[in-house]
PDB file of C-alpha atoms in Angstrom:
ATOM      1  CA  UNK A   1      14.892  -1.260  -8.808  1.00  0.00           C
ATOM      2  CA  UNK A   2      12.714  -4.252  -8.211  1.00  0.00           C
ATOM      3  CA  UNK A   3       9.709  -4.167 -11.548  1.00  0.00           C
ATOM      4  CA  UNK A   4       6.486  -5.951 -10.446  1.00  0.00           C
ATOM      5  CA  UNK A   5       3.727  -6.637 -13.084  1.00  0.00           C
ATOM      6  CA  UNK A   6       0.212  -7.958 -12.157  1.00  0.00           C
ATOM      7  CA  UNK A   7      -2.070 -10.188 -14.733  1.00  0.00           C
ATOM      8  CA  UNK A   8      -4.729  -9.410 -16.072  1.00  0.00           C
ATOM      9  CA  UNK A   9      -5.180  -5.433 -15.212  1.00  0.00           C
ATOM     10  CA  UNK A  10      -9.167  -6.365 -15.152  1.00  0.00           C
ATOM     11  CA  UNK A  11     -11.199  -9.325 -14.440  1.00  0.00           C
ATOM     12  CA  UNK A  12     -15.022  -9.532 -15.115  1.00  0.00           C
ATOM     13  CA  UNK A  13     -16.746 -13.059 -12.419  1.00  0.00           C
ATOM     14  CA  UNK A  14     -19.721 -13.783 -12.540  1.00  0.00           C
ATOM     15  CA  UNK A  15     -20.924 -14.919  -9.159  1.00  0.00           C
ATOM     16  CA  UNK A  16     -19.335 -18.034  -8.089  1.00  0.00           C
ATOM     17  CA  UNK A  17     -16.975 -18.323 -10.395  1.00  0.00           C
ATOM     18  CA  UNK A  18     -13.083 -19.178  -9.249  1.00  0.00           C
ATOM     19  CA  UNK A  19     -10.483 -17.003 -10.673  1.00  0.00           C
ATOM     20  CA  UNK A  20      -6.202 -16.134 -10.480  1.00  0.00           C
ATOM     21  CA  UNK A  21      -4.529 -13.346  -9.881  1.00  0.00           C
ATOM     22  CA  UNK A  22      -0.733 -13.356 -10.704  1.00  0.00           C
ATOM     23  CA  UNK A  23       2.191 -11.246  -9.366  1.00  0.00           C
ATOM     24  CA  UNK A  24       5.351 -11.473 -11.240  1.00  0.00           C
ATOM     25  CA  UNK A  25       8.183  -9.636  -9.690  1.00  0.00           C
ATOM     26  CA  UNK A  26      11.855  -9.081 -11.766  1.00  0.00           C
ATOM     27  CA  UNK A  27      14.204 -10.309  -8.074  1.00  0.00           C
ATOM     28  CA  UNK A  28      14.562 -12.048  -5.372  1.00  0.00           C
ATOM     29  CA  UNK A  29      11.957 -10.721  -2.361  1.00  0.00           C
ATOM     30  CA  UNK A  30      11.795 -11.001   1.399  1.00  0.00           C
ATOM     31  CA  UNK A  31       8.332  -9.582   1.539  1.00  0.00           C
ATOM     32  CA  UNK A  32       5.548  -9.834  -0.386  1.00  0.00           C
ATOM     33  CA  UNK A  33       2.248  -9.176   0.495  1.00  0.00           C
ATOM     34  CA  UNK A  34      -1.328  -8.893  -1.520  1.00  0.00           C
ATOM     35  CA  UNK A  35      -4.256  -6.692  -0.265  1.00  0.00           C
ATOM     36  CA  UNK A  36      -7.521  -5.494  -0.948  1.00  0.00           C
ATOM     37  CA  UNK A  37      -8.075  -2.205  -1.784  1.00  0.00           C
ATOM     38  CA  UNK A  38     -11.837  -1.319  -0.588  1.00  0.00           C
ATOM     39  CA  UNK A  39     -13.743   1.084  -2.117  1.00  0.00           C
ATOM     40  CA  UNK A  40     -12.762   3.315   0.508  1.00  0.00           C
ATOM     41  CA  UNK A  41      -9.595   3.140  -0.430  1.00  0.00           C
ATOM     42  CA  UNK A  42      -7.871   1.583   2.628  1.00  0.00           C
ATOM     43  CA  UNK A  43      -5.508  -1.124   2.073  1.00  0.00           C
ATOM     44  CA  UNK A  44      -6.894  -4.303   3.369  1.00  0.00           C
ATOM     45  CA  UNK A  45      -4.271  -6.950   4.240  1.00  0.00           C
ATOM     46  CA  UNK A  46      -4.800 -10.287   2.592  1.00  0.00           C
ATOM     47  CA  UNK A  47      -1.605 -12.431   2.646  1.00  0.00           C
ATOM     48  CA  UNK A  48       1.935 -11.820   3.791  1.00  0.00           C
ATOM     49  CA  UNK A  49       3.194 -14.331   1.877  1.00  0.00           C
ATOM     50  CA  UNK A  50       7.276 -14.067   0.540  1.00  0.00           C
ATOM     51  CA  UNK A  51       7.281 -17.432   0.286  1.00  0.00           C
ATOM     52  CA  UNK A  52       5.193 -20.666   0.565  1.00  0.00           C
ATOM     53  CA  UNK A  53       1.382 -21.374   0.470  1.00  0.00           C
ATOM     54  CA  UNK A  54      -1.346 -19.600   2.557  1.00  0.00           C
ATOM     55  CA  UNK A  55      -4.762 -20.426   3.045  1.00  0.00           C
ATOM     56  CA  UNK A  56      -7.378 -17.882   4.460  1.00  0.00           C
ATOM     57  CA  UNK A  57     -11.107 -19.363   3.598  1.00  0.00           C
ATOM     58  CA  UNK A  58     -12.678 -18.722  -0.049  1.00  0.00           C
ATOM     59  CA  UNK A  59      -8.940 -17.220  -0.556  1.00  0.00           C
ATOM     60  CA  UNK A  60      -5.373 -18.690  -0.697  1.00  0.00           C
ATOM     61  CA  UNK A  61      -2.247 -17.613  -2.406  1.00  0.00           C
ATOM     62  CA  UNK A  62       1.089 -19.045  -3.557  1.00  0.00           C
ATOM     63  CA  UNK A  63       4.631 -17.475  -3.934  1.00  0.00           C
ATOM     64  CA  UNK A  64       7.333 -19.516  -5.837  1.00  0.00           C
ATOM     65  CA  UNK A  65       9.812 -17.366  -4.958  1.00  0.00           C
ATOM     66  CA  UNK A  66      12.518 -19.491  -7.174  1.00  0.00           C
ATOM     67  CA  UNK A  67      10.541 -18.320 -10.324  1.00  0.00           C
ATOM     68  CA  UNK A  68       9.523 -14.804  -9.013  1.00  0.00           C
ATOM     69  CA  UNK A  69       5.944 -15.300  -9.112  1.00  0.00           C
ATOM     70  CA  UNK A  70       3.184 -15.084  -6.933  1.00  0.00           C
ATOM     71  CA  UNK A  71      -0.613 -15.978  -7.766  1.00  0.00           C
ATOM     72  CA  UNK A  72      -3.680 -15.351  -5.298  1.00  0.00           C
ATOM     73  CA  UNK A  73      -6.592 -17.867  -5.756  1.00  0.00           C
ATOM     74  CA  UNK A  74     -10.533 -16.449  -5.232  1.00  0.00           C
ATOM     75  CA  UNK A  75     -12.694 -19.335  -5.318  1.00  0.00           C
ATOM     76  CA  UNK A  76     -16.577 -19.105  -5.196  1.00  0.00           C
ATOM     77  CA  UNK A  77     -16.097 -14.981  -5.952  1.00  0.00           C
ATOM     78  CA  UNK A  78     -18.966 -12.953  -4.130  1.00  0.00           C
ATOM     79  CA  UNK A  79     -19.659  -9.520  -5.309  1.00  0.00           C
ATOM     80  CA  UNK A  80     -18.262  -8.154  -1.928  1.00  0.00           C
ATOM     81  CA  UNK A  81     -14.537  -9.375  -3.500  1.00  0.00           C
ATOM     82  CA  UNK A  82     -14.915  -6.638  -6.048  1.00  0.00           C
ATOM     83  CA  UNK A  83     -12.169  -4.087  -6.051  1.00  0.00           C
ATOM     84  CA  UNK A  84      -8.917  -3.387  -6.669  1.00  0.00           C
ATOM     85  CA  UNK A  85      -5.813  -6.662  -5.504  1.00  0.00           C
ATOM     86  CA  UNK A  86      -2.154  -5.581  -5.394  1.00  0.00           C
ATOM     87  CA  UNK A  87       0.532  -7.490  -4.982  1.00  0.00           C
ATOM     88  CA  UNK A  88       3.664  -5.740  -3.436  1.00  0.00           C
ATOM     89  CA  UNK A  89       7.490  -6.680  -2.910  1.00  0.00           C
ATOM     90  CA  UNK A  90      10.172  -5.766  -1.148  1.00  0.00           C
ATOM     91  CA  UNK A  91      13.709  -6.941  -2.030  1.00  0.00           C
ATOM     92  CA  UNK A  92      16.283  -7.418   0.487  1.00  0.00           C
ATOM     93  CA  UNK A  93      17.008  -5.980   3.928  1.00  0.00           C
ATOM     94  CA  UNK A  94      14.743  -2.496   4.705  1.00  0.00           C
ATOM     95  CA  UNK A  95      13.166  -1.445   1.387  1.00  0.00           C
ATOM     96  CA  UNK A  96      10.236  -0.057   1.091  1.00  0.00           C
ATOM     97  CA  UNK A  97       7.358  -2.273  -1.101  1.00  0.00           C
ATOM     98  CA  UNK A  98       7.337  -1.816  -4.235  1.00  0.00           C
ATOM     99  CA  UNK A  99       3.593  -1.983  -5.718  1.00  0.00           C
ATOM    100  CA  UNK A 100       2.044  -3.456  -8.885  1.00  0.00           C
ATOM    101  CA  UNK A 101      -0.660  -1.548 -10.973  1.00  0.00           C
ATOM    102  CA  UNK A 102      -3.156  -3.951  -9.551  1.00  0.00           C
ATOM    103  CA  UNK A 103      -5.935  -5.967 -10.924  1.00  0.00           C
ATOM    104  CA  UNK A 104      -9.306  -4.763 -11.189  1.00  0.00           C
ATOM    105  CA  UNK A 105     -11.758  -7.602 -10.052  1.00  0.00           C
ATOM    106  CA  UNK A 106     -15.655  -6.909 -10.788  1.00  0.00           C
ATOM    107  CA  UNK A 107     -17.751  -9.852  -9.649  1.00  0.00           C
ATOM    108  CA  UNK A 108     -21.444  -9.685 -11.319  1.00  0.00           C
ATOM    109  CA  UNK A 109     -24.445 -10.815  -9.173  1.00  0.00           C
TER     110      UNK A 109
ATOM    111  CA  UNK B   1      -4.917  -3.659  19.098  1.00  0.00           C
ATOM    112  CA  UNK B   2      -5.934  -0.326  17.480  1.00  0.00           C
ATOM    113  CA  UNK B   3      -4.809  -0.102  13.755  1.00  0.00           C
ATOM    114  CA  UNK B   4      -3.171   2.852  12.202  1.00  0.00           C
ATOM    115  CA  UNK B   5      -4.852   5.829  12.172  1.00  0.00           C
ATOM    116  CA  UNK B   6      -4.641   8.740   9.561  1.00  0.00           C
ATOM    117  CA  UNK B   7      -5.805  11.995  10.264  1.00  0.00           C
ATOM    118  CA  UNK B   8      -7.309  13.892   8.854  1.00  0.00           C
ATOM    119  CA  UNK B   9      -9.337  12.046   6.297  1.00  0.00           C
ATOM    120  CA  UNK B  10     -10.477  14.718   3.461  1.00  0.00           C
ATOM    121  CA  UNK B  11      -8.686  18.251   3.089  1.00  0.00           C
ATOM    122  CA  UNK B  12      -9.450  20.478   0.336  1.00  0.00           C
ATOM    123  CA  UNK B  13      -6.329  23.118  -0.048  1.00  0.00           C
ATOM    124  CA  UNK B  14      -5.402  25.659  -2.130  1.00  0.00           C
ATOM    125  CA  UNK B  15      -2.477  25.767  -4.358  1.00  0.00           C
ATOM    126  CA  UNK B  16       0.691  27.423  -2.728  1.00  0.00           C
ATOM    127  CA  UNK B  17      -0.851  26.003   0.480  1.00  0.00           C
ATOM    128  CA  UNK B  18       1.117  24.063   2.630  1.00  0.00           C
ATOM    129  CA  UNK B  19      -0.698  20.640   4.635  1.00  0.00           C
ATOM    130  CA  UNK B  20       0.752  18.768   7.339  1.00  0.00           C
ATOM    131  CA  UNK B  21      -0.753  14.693   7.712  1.00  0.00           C
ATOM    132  CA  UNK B  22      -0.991  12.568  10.203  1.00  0.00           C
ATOM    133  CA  UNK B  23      -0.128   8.937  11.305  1.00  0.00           C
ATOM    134  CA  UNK B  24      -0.610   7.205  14.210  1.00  0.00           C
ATOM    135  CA  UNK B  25       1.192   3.519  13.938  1.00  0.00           C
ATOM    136  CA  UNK B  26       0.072   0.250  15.295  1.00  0.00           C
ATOM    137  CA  UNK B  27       1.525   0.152  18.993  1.00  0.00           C
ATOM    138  CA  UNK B  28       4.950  -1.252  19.222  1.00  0.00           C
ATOM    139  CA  UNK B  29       5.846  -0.827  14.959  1.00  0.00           C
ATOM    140  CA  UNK B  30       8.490   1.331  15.015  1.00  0.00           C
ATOM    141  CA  UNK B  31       8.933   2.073  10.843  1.00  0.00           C
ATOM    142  CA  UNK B  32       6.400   4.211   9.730  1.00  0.00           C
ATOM    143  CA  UNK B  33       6.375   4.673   5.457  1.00  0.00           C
ATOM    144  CA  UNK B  34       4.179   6.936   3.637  1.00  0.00           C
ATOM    145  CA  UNK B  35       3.006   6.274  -0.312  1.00  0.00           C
ATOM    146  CA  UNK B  36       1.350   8.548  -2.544  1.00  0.00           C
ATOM    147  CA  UNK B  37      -1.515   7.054  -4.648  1.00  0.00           C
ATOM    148  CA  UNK B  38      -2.963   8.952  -7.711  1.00  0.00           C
ATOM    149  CA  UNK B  39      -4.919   7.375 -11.040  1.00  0.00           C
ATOM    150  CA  UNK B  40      -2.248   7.790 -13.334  1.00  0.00           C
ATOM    151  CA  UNK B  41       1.068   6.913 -11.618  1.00  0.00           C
ATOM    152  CA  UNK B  42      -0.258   4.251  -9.063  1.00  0.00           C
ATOM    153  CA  UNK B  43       1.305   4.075  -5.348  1.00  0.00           C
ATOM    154  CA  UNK B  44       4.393   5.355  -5.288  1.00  0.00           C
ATOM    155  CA  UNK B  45       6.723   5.462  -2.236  1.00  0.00           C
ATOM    156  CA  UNK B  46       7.744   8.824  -0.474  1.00  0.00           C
ATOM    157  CA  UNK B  47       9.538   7.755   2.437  1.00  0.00           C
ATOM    158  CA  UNK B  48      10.035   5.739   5.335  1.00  0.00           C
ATOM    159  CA  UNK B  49      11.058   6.616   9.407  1.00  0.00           C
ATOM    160  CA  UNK B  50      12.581   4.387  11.551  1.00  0.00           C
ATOM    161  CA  UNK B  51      12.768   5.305  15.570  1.00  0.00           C
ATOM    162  CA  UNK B  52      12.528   8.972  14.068  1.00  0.00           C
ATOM    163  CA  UNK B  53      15.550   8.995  11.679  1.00  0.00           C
ATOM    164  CA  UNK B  54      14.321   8.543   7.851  1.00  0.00           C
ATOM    165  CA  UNK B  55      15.702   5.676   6.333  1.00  0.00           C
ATOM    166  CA  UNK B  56      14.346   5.288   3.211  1.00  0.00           C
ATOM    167  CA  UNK B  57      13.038   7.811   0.344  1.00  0.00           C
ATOM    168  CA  UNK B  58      11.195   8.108  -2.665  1.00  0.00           C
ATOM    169  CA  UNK B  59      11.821   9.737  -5.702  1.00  0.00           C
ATOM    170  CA  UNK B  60       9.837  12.713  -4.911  1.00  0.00           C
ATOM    171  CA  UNK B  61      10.525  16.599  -4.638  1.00  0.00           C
ATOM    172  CA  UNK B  62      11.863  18.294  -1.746  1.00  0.00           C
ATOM    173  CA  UNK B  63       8.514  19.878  -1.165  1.00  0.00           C
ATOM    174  CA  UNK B  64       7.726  16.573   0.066  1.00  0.00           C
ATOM    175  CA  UNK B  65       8.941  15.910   4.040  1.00  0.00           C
ATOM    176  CA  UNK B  66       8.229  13.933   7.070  1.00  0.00           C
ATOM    177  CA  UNK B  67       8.939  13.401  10.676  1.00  0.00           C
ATOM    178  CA  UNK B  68       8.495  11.094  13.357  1.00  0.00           C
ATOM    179  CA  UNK B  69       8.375  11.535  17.180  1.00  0.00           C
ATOM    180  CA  UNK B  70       9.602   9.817  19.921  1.00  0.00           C
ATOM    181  CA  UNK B  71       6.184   7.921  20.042  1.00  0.00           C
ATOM    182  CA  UNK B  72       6.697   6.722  16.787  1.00  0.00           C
ATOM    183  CA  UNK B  73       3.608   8.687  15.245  1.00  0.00           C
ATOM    184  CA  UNK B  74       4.790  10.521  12.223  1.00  0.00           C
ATOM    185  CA  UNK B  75       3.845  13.342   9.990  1.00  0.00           C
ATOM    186  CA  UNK B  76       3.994  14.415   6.129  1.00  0.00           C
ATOM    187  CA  UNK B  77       4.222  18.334   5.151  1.00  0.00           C
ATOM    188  CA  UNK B  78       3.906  19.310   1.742  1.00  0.00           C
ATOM    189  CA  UNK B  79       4.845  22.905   0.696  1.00  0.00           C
ATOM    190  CA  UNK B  80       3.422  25.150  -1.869  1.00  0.00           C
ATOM    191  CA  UNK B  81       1.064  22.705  -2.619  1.00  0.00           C
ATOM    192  CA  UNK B  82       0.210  21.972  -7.076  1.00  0.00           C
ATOM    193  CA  UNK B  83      -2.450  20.638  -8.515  1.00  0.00           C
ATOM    194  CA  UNK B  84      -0.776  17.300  -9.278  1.00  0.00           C
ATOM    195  CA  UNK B  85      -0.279  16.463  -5.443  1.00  0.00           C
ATOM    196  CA  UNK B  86      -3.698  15.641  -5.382  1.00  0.00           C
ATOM    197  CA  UNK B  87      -3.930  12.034  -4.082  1.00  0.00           C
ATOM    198  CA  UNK B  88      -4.705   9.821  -1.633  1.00  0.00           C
ATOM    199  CA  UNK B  89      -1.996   9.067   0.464  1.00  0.00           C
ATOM    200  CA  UNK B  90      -1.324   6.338   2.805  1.00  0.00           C
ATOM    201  CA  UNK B  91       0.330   5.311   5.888  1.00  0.00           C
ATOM    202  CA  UNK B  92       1.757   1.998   7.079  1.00  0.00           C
ATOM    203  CA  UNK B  93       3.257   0.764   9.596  1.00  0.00           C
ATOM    204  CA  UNK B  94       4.856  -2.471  10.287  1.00  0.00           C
ATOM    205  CA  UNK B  95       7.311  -3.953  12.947  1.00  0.00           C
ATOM    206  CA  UNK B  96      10.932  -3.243  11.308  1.00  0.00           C
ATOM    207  CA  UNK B  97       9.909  -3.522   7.653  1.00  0.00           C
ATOM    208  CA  UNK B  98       7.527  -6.952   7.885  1.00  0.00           C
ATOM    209  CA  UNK B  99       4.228  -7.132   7.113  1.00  0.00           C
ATOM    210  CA  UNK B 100       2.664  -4.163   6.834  1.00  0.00           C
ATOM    211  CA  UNK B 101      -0.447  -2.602   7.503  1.00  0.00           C
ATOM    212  CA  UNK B 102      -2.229   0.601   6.523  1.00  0.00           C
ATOM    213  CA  UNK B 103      -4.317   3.210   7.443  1.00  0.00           C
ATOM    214  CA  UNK B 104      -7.648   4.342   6.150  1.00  0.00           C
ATOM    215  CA  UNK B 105      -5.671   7.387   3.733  1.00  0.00           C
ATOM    216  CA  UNK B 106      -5.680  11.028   3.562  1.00  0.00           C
ATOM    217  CA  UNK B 107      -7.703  12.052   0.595  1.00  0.00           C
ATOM    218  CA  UNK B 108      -6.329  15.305  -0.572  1.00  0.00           C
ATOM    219  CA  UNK B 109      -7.584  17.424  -3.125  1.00  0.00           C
ATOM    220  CA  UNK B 110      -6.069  20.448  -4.226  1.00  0.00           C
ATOM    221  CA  UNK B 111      -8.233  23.157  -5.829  1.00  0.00           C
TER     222      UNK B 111
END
């Protein structure tokens, strides 16, 4: 099946700082979506995003889908963007997403 | 719109135990999936209904089932509940496998 890896597995901001998450996935995707996981634990949609380039405020992401990547931009982090980001595919017709390990973001007041 | 909505949200069971979940999907999505998330093996998928007929599963044990009604809600039952099924596991929904969106979890934790 599909293999997705997420860089880097942690990530330490201070506050204000810009950082990039990255999604690489090992074949060709109709979906692909990143969320938030809040401390909670629900799932908190960020992008659907199999293709293209999506702006949402202090956030944006970009799939190349060509090159199997897809990288999620935080600019001007606040410590309320601290959690847990994954990135998840889904290859071709109905199958389920597949999920990364997901990148631990801590942003320091 | 209401989102989806898991019920219940904490249960504490006893191993050998059986626990049905449940999911209520966003009106109109029709494909309900389930995933199981746990520290050491991430989210996994267990398996997805379509207009009640399951059309996609995970690589789980048979201990692991589901359902969905007419009204598109959907349940999870999980027999003789171990120690290891301790997780928290999530519903989503999504309009014939787009985006989709999930509920707040199920924590489970089995003693």
């Amino acid at each position: 099946g599909i293999q997705v890896e997420q860089s880097p597995p942690d990530l330490i901001l201070q506050e204000g700082a810009n950082s990039t998450l990255r999604c690489n996935f090992s074949d060709s995707v109709n979906n692909l979506q990143w969320f938030h996981q809040n401390p909670w634990g629900q799932l908190i949609n960020l992008f659907y995003i199999p293709s293209g380039t999506k702006q949402n405020g202090r956030l944006s992401a970009t799939t190349v889908a060509t090159e199997r990547y897809s990288l999620l931009y935080i600019s001007s982090s606040q410590t309320t963007d601290s959690g847990v980001y994954f990135c998840a595919v889904g290859s071709s017709g109905n199958t389920p997403l597949v999920f990364g390990k997901g990148t631990r973001l801590s942003v320091i007041a | 719109k209401a989102g989806v909505t898991q019920t219940p949200r904490y249960l504490i069971k006893t191993r050998g135990q059986q626990v049905t979940l449940s999911c209520s999907p966003i009106s109109g999505h029709r494909s309900v999936s389930w995933y199981q998330q746990t520290p050491g093996q991430g989210l996994q998928f267990l398996f997805e209904y379509f207009s009640e007929t399951q059309r996609n599963k995970g690589n789980f044990p048979g201990r692991f089932s589901g359902r969905q009604f007419s009204n598109s809600r959907s349940e999870m039952n999980v027999s003789t509940l171990e120690l290891g099924d301790s997780a928290l596991y999530l519903c989503a929904s999504s309009w014939d496998s787009h985006e989709a969106f999930f509920g707040q979890g199920t924590r489970l934790t089995v003693v």
